[in-house]
mmCIF file of C-alpha atoms in Angstrom:
data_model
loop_
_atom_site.group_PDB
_atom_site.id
_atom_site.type_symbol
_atom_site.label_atom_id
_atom_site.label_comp_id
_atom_site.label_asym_id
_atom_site.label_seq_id
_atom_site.Cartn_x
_atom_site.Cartn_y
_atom_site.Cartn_z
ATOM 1 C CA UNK J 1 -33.923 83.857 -18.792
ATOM 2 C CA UNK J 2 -36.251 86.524 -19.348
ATOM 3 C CA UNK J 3 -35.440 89.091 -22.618
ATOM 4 C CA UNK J 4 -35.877 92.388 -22.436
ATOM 5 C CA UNK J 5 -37.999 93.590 -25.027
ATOM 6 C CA UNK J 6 -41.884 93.587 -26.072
ATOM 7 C CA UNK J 7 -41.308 90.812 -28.769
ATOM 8 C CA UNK J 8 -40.051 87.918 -27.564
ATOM 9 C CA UNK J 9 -38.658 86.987 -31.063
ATOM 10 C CA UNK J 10 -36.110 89.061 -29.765
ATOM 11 C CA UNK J 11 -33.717 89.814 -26.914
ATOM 12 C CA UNK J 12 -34.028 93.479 -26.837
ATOM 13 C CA UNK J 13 -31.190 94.238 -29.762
ATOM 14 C CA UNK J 14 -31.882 96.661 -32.734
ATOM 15 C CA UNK J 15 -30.125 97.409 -35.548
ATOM 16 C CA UNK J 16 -28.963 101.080 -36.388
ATOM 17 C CA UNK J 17 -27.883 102.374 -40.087
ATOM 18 C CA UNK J 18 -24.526 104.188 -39.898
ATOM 19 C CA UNK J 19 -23.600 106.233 -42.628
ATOM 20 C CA UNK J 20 -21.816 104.404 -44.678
ATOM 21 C CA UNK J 21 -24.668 102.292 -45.354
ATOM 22 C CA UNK J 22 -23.799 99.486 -42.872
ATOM 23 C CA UNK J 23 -25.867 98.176 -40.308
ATOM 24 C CA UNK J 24 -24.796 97.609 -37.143
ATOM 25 C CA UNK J 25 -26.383 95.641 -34.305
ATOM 26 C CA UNK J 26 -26.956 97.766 -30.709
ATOM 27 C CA UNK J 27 -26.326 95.429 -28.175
ATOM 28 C CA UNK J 28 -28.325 95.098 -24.898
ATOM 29 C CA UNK J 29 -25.914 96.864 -22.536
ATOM 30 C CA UNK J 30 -25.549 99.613 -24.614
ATOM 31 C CA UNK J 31 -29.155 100.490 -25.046
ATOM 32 C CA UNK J 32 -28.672 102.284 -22.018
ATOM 33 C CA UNK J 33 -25.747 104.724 -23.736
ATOM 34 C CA UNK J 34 -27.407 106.071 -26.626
ATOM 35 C CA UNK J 35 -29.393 108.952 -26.437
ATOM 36 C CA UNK J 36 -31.173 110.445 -29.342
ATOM 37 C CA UNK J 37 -30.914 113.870 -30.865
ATOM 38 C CA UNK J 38 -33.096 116.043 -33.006
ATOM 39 C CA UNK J 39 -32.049 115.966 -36.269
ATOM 40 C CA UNK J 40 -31.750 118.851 -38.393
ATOM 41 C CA UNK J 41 -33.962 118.164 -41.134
ATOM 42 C CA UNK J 42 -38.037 117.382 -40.446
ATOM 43 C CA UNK J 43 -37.424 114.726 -43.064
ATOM 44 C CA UNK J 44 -35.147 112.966 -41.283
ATOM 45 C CA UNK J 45 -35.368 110.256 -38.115
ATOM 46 C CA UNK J 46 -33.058 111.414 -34.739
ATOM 47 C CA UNK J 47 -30.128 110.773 -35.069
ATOM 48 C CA UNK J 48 -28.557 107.621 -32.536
ATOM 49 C CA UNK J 49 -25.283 109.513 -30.757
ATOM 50 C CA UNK J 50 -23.326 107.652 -28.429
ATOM 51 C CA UNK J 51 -22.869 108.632 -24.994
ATOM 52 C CA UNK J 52 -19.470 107.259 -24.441
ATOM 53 C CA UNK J 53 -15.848 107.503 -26.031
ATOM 54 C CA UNK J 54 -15.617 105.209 -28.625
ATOM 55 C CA UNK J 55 -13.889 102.172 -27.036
ATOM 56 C CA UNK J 56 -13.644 97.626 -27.551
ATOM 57 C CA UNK J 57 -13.689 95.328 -25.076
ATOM 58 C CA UNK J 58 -10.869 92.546 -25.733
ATOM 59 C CA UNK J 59 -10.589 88.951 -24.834
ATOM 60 C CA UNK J 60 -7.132 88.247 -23.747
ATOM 61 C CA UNK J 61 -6.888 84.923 -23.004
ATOM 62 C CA UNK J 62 -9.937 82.270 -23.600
ATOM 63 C CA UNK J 63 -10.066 80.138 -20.266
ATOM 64 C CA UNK J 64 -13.535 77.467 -19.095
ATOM 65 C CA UNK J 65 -14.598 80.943 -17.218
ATOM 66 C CA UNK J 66 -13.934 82.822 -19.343
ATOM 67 C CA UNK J 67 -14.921 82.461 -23.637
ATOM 68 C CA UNK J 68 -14.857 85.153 -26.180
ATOM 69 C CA UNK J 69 -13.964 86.024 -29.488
ATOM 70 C CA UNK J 70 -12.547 89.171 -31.094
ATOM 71 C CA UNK J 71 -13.798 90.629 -34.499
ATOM 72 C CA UNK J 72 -11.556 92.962 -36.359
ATOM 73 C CA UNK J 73 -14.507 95.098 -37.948
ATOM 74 C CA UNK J 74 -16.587 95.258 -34.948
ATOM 75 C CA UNK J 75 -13.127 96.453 -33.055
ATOM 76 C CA UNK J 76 -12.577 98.758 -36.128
ATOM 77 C CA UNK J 77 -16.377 100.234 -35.920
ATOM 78 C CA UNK J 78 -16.240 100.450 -32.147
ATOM 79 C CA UNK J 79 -12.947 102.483 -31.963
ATOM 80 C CA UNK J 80 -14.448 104.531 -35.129
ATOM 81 C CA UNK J 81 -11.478 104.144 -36.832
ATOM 82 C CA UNK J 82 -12.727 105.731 -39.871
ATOM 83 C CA UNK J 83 -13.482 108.628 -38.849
ATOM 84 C CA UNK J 84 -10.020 108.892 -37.067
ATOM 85 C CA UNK J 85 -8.278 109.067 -40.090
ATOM 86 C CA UNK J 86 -8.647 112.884 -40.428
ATOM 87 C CA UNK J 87 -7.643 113.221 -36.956
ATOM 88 C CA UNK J 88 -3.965 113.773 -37.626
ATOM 89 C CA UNK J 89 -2.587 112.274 -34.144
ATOM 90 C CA UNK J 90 -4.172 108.812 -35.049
ATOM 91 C CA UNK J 91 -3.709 109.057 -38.807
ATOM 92 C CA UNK J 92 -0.111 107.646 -39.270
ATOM 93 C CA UNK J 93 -1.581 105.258 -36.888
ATOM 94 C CA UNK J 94 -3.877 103.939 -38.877
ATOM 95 C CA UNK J 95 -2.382 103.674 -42.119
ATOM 96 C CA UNK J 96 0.245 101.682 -40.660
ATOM 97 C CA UNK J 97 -2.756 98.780 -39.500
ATOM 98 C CA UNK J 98 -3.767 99.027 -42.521
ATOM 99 C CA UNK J 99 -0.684 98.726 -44.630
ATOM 100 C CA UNK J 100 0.208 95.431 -42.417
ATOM 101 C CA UNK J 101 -3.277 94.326 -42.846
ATOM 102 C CA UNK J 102 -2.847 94.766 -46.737
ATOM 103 C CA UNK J 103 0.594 93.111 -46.722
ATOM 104 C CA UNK J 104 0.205 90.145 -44.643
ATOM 105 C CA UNK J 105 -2.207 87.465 -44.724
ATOM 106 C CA UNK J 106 -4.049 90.469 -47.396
ATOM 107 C CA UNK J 107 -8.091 91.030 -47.172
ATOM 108 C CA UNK J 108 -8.851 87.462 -48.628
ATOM 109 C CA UNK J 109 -8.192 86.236 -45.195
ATOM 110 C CA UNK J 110 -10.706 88.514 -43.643
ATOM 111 C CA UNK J 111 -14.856 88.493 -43.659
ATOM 112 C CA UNK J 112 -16.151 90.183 -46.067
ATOM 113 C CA UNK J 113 -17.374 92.737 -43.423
ATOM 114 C CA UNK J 114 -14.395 93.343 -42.420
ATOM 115 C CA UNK J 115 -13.021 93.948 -46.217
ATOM 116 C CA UNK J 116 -15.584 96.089 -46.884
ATOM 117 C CA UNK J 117 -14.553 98.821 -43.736
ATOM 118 C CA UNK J 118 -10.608 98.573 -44.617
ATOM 119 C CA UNK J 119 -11.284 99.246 -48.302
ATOM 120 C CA UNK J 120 -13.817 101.973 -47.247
ATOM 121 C CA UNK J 121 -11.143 103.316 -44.725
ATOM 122 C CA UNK J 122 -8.675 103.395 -47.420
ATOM 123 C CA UNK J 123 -10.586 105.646 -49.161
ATOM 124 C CA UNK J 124 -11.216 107.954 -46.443
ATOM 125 C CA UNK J 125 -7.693 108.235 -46.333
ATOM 126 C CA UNK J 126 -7.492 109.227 -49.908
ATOM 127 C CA UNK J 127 -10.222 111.894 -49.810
ATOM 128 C CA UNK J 128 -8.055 112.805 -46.467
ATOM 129 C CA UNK J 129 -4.870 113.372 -48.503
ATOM 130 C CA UNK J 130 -6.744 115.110 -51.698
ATOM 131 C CA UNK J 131 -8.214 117.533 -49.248
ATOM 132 C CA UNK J 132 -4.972 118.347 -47.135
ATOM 133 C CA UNK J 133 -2.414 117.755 -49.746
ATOM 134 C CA UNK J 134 -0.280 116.126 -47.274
ATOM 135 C CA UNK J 135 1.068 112.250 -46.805
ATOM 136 C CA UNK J 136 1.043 111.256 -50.358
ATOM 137 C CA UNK J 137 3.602 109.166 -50.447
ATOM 138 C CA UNK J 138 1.592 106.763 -47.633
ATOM 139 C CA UNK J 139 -1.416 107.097 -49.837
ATOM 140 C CA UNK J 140 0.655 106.114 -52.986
ATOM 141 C CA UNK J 141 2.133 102.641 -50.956
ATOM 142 C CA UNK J 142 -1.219 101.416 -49.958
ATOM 143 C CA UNK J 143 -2.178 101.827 -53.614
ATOM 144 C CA UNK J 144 0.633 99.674 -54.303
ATOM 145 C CA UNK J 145 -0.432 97.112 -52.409
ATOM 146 C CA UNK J 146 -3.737 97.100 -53.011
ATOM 147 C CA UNK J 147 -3.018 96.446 -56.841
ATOM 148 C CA UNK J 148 -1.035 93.511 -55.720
ATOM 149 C CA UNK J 149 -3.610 92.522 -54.153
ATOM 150 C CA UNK J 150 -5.821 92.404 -57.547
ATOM 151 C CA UNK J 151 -3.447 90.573 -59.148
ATOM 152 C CA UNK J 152 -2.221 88.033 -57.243
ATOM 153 C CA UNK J 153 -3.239 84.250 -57.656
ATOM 154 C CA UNK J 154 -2.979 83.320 -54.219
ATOM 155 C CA UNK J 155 -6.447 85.056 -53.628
ATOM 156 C CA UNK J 156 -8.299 82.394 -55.252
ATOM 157 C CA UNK J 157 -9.783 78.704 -54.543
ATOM 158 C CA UNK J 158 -10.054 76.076 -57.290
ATOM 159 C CA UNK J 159 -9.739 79.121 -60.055
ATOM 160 C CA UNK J 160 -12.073 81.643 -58.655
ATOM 161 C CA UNK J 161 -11.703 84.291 -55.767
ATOM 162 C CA UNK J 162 -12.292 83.435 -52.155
ATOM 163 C CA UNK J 163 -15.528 84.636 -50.952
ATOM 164 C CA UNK J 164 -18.269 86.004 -53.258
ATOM 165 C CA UNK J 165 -17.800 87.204 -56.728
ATOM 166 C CA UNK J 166 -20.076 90.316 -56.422
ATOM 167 C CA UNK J 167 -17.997 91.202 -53.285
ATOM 168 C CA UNK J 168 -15.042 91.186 -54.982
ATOM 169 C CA UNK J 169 -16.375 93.151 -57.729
ATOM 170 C CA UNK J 170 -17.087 95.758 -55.625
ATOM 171 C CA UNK J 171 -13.537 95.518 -54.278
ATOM 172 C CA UNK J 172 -11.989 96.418 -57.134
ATOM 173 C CA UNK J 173 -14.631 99.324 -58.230
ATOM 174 C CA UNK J 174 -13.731 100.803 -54.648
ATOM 175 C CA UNK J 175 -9.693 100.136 -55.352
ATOM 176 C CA UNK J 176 -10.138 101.749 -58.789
ATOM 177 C CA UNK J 177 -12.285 104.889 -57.491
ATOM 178 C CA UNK J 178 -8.709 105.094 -54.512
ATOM 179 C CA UNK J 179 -6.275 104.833 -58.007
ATOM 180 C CA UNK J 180 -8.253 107.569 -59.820
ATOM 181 C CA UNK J 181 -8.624 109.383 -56.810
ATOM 182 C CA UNK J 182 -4.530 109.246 -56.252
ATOM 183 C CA UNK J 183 -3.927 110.157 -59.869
ATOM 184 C CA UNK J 184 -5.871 113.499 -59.676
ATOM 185 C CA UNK J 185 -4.216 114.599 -56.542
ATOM 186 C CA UNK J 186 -1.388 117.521 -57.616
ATOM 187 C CA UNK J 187 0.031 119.594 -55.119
ATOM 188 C CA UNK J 188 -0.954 123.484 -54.910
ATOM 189 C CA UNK J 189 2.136 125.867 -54.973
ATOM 190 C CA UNK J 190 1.793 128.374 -52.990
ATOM 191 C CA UNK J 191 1.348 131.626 -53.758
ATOM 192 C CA UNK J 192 4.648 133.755 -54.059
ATOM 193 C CA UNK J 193 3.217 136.619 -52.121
ATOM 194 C CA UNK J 194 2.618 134.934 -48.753
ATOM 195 C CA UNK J 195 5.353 135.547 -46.389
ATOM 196 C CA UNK J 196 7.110 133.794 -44.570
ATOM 197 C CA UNK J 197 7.976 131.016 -46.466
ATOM 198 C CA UNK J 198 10.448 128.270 -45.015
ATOM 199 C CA UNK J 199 13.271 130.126 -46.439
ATOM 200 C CA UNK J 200 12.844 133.321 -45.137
ATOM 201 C CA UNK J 201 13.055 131.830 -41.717
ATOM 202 C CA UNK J 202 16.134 132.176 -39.545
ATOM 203 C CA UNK J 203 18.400 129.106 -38.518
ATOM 204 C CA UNK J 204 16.987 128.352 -35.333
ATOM 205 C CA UNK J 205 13.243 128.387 -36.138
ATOM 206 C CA UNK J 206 14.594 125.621 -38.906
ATOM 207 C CA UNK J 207 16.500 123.599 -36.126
ATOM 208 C CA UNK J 208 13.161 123.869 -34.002
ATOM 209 C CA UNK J 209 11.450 122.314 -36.237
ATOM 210 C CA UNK J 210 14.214 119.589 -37.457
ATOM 211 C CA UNK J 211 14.272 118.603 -33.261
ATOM 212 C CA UNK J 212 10.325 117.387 -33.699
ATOM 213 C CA UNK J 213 11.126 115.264 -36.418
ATOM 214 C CA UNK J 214 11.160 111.517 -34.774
ATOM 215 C CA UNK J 215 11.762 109.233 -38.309
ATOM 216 C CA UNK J 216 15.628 109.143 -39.225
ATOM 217 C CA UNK J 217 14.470 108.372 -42.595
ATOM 218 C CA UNK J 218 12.650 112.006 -42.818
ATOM 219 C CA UNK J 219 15.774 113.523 -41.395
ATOM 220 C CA UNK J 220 17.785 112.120 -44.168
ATOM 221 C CA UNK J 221 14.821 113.219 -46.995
ATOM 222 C CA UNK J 222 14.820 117.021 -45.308
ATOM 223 C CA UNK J 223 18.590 117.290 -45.657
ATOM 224 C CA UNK J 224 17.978 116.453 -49.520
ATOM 225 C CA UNK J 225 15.401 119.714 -49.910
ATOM 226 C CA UNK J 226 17.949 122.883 -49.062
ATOM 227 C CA UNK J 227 21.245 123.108 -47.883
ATOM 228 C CA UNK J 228 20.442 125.124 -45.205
ATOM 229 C CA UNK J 229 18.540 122.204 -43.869
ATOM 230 C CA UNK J 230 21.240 119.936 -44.964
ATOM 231 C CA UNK J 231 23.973 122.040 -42.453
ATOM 232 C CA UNK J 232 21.622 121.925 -39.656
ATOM 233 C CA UNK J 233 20.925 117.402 -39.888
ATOM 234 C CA UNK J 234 24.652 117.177 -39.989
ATOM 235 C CA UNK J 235 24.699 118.466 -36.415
ATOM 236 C CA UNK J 236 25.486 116.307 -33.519
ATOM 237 C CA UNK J 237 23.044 117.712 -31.032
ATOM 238 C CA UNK J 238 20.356 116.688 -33.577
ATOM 239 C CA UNK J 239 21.195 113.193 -33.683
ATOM 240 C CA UNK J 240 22.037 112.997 -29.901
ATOM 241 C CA UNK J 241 18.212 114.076 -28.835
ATOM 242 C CA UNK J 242 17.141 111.873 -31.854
ATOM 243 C CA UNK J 243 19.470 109.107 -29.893
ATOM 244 C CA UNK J 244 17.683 110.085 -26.314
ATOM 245 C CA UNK J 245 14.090 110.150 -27.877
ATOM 246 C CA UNK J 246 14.004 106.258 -29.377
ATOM 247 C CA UNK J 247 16.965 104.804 -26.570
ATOM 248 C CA UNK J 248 17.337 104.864 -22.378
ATOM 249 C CA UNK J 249 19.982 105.428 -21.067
ATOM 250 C CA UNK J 250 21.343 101.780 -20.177
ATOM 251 C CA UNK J 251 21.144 100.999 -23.861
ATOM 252 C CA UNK J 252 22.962 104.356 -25.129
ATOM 253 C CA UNK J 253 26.023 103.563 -22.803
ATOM 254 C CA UNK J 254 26.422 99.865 -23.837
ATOM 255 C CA UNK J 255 27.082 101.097 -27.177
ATOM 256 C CA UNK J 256 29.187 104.120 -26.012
ATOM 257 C CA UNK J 257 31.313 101.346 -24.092
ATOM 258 C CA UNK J 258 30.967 99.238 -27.021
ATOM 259 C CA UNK J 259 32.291 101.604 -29.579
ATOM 260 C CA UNK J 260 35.023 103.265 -27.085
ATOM 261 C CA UNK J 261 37.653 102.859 -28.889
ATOM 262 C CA UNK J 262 36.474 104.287 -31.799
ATOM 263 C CA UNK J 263 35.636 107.743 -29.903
ATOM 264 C CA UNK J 264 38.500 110.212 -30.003
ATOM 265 C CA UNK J 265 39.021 113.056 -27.528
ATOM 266 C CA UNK J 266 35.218 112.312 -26.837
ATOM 267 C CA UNK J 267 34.134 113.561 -30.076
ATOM 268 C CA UNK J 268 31.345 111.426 -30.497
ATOM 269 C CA UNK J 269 29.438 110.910 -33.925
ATOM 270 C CA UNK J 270 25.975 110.497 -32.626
ATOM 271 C CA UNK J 271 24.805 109.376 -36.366
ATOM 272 C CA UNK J 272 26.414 106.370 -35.769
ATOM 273 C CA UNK J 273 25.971 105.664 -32.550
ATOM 274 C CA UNK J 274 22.063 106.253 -33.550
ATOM 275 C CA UNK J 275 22.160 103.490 -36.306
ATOM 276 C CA UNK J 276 23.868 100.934 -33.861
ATOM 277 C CA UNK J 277 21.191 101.194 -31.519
ATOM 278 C CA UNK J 278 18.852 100.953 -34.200
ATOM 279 C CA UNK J 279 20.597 97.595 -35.127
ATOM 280 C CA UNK J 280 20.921 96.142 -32.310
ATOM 281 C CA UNK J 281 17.541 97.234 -30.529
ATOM 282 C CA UNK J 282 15.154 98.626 -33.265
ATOM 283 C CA UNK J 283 13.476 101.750 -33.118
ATOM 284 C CA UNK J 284 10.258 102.002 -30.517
ATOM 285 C CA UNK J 285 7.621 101.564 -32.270
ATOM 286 C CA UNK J 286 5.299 103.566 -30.187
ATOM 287 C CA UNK J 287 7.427 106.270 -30.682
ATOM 288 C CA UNK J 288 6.482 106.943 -34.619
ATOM 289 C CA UNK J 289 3.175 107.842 -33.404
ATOM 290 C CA UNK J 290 1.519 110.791 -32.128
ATOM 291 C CA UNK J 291 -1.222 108.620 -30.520
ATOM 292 C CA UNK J 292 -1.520 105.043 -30.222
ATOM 293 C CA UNK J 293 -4.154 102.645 -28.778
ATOM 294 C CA UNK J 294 -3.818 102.017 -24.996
ATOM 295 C CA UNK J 295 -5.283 98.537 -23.750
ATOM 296 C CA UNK J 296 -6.744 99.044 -20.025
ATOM 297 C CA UNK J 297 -4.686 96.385 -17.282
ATOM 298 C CA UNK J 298 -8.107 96.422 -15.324
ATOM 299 C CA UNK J 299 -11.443 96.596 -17.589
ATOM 300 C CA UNK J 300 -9.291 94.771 -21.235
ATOM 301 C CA UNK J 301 -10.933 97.479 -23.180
ATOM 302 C CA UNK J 302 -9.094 99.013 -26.097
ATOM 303 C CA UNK J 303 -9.068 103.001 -26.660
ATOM 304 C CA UNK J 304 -7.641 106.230 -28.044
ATOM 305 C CA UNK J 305 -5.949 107.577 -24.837
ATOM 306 C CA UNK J 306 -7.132 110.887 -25.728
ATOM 307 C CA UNK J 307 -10.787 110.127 -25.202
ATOM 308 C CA UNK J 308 -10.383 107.554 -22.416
ATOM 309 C CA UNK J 309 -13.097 104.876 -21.709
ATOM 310 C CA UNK J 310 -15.432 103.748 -19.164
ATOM 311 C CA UNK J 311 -13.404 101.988 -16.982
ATOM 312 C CA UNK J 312 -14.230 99.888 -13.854
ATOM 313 C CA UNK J 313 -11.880 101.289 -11.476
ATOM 314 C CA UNK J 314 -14.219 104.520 -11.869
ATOM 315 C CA UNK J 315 -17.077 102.161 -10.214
ATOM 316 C CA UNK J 316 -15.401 101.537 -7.261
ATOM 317 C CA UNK J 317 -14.072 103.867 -5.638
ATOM 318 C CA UNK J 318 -11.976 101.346 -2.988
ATOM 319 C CA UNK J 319 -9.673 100.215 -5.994
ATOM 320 C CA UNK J 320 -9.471 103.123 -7.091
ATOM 321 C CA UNK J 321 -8.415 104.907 -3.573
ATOM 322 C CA UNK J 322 -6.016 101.575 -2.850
ATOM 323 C CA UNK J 323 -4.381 102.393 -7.030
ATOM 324 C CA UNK J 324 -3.469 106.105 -5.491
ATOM 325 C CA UNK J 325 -2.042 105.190 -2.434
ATOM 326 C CA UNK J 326 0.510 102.784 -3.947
ATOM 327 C CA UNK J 327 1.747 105.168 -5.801
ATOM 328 C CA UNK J 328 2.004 107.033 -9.463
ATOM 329 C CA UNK J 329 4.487 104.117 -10.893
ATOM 330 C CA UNK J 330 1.678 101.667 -11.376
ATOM 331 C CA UNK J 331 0.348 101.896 -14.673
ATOM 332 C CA UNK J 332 -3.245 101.590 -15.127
ATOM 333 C CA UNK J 333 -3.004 100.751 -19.908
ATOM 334 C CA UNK J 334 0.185 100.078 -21.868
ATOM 335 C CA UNK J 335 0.462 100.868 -25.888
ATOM 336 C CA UNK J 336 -0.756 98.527 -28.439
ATOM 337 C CA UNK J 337 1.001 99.378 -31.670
ATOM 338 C CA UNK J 338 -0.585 98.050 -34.986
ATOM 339 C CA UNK J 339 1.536 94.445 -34.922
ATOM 340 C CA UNK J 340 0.275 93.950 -31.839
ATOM 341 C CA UNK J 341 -3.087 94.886 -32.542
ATOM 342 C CA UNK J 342 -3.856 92.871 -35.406
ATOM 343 C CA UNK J 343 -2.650 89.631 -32.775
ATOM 344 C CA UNK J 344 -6.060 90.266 -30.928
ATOM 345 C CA UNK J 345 -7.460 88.735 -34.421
ATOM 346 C CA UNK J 346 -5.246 85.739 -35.099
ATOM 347 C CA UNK J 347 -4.042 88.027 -38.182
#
C-alpha cells in the first residue's frame, strides 16, 4: 500500500496546534479540506481553517465488515464543542453532557485527553457566564460536582489517583481557577434610568414571553419573582400549550379519559393534567433544547443541525432524487440528546 507523502516514515498525516495548546493529528482524507489563510500578523504561520462544518463520523454497530471505535475527545474536538458553548442554542446543550459526564462514571473513567477538554470546556463556560451574567445557577452545579469529584475516594487505585499525578494536579489548578472564577461573578443592576424595564411592560408582552418558557420548573421560579407574573402562570392556557409542547395528542387524551371523573363541567386544570403526563411519560428531552445533535440515517456522522455536514446522499444524486420522490415523511437524522450521546462511548 503505497503512503502518500515524501517521507515514508509517514503516511501523509501532520499534526496541527489548536489554540488551546493541544495537538491534534490531520488525518489523510482531510488533507484535502483545509485550506490555509493569511494570518494577520507577519510573525505568525497561516492559519489551518477548515473547509467543512464541524461534524464526527460514528460507529454504530462493530460487525467482521465493519470495525471502529469512538473517542469522546476526538468527537468533542471534531464537533468543536468548545467553542459552542457561547453559542447560546447549543449552550444548555452542552452543559447538560457535561454535568452527566461529571456525575456518572466522573473524569477518572476517561483518558486523560479527554479530561483535559471537559475541564477546559468547563471553564469556557465559566468565562461564558462571567461575561454574560446569565446561567449561574448551571455554572454553580457543575462546580458542585466537580468538588466532589476532588474529594471523593473512589478516584483512586491502591491509595493514589488513577492516571498520572501531574495530570491530576493540573486538574485541580484548572477546578480551582472555575471556583475563583464563580466566586467573583456578581450580577450588574441595571441602571434605573433605562426604560423599559420588565415592569413597565403591559400584561400581554409578559404572557408572550411566559408562552416561550419550555421548563415547568422555570415557570414555577418566575411566578416566585412578581405577582404580576405569578397571576399570569396560574392561567390555564399557559399550562395547556406547555401540555401540547412536551405531549401528542394520543397521550394528552389517555390522561383526559383517565382523569374524567375528576373534570367538572369541563373545567380542566391543565397543571395537573401536565404533571401526570410528566409521570407517566417524562418530559422530551429534546425539547429542553434549543439545538441538539442530529445523527445522519445515511452517512452515521454526528452534527449541529444548524451547520449540516457533508453527507453522501449529496454525492449521488440517484438517492438523493429516489429520497424526494418518496416523499417529505422520511427522515434523513434523528436527535441525539446528551444520554444518548455519551452511549457512543461506553460511558
Amino acid at each position: 500500500m503505497p503512503f502518500i507523502s515524501k517521507d515514508w516514515r509517514s503516511p501523509g498525516e501532520a499534526w496541527v496546534k489548536l489554540e488551546d495548546g493541544n495537538w491534534e493529528k490531520l488525518k489523510v482524507l482531510e488533507c484535502g479540506k483545509r485550506k490555509r489563510i493569511p494570518s494577520t500578523s507577519e510573525d505568525d504561520e497561516n492559519t489551518d481553517v477548515t473547509a467543512v462544518p464541524p461534524h464526527c463520523h460514528i460507529t454504530i454497530r462493530c460487525t467482521k465488515e465493519i470495525a471502529g471505535f469512538n473517542g469522546l475527545g476526538d468527537a468533542v474536538q471534531r464537533l468543536d464543542f468548545r467553542s459552542s458553548v457561547r453559542d447560546r442554542r447549543r449552550f444548555h446543550y452542552i452543559c447538560t453532557l457535561l454535568g452527566l459526564i461529571v456525575t456518572g462514571k466522573g473524569i477518572a473513567s476517561l483518558p486523560g485527553s479527554a479530561q483535559r477538554l471537559l475541564l477546559q470546556m468547563v471553564e469556557e463556560v465559566a468565562s461564558h457566564v462571567s461575561d454574560s451574567q446569565q446561567n449561574i445557577n448551571v455554572l454553580r452545579g457543575l462546580v458542585i460536582q466537580l468538588q466532589q469529584i476532588v474529594n471523593q475516594e473512589n478516584q483512586k487505585c491502591w491509595g493514589k489517583p488513577l492516571g498520572s499525578q501531574n495530570l491530576w494536579l493540573e486538574h485541580k489548578q484548572t477546578i480551582e481557577r472555575i471556583q475563583s472564577m464563580t466566586s467573583q461573578i456578581q450580577i450588574t443592576v441595571p441602571d434605573s434610568s433605562i426604560r423599559p424595564r420588565m415592569t413597565d411592560l403591559p400584561e400581554e408582552c409578559i404572557r408572550e414571553i411566559i408562552l416561550r418558557i419550555a421548563d415547568y420548573r422555570d415557570l414555577e421560579a418566575t411566578s416566585k419573582a412578581w405577582n404580576v407574573m405569578s397571576a399570569l402562570v396560574n392561567e390555564q392556557r399557559i399550562w395547556r400549550e406547555l401540555t401540547g409542547f412536551h405531549f401528542n395528542k394520543n397521550q394528552v387524551n389517555f390522561i383526559l379519559d383517565k382523569n374524567k371523573s375528576r373534570i367538572i363541567n369541563d373545567a380542566k386544570d391543565w397543571k395537573k393534567v401536565f404533571h401526570d403526563l410528566r409521570k407517566a411519560y417524562g418530559e422530551r428531552e429534546d425539547h429542553q433544547f434549543i439545538e441538539i445533535l442530529s445523527l445522519c440515517r445515511f452517512c452515521c456522522c454526528l452534527f449541529w443541525p444548524s451547520d449540516g455536514h457533508p453527507c453522501i446522499i449529496d454525492q449521488c444524486p440517484d438517492l438523493k432524487q429516489r429520497l424526494t420522490e418518496a416523499g417529505e415523511d422520511i427522515k434523513l437524522s434523528q436527535p441525539v440528546p446528551p444520554a444518548q450521546f455519551l452511549k457512543f462511548f461506553s460511558l
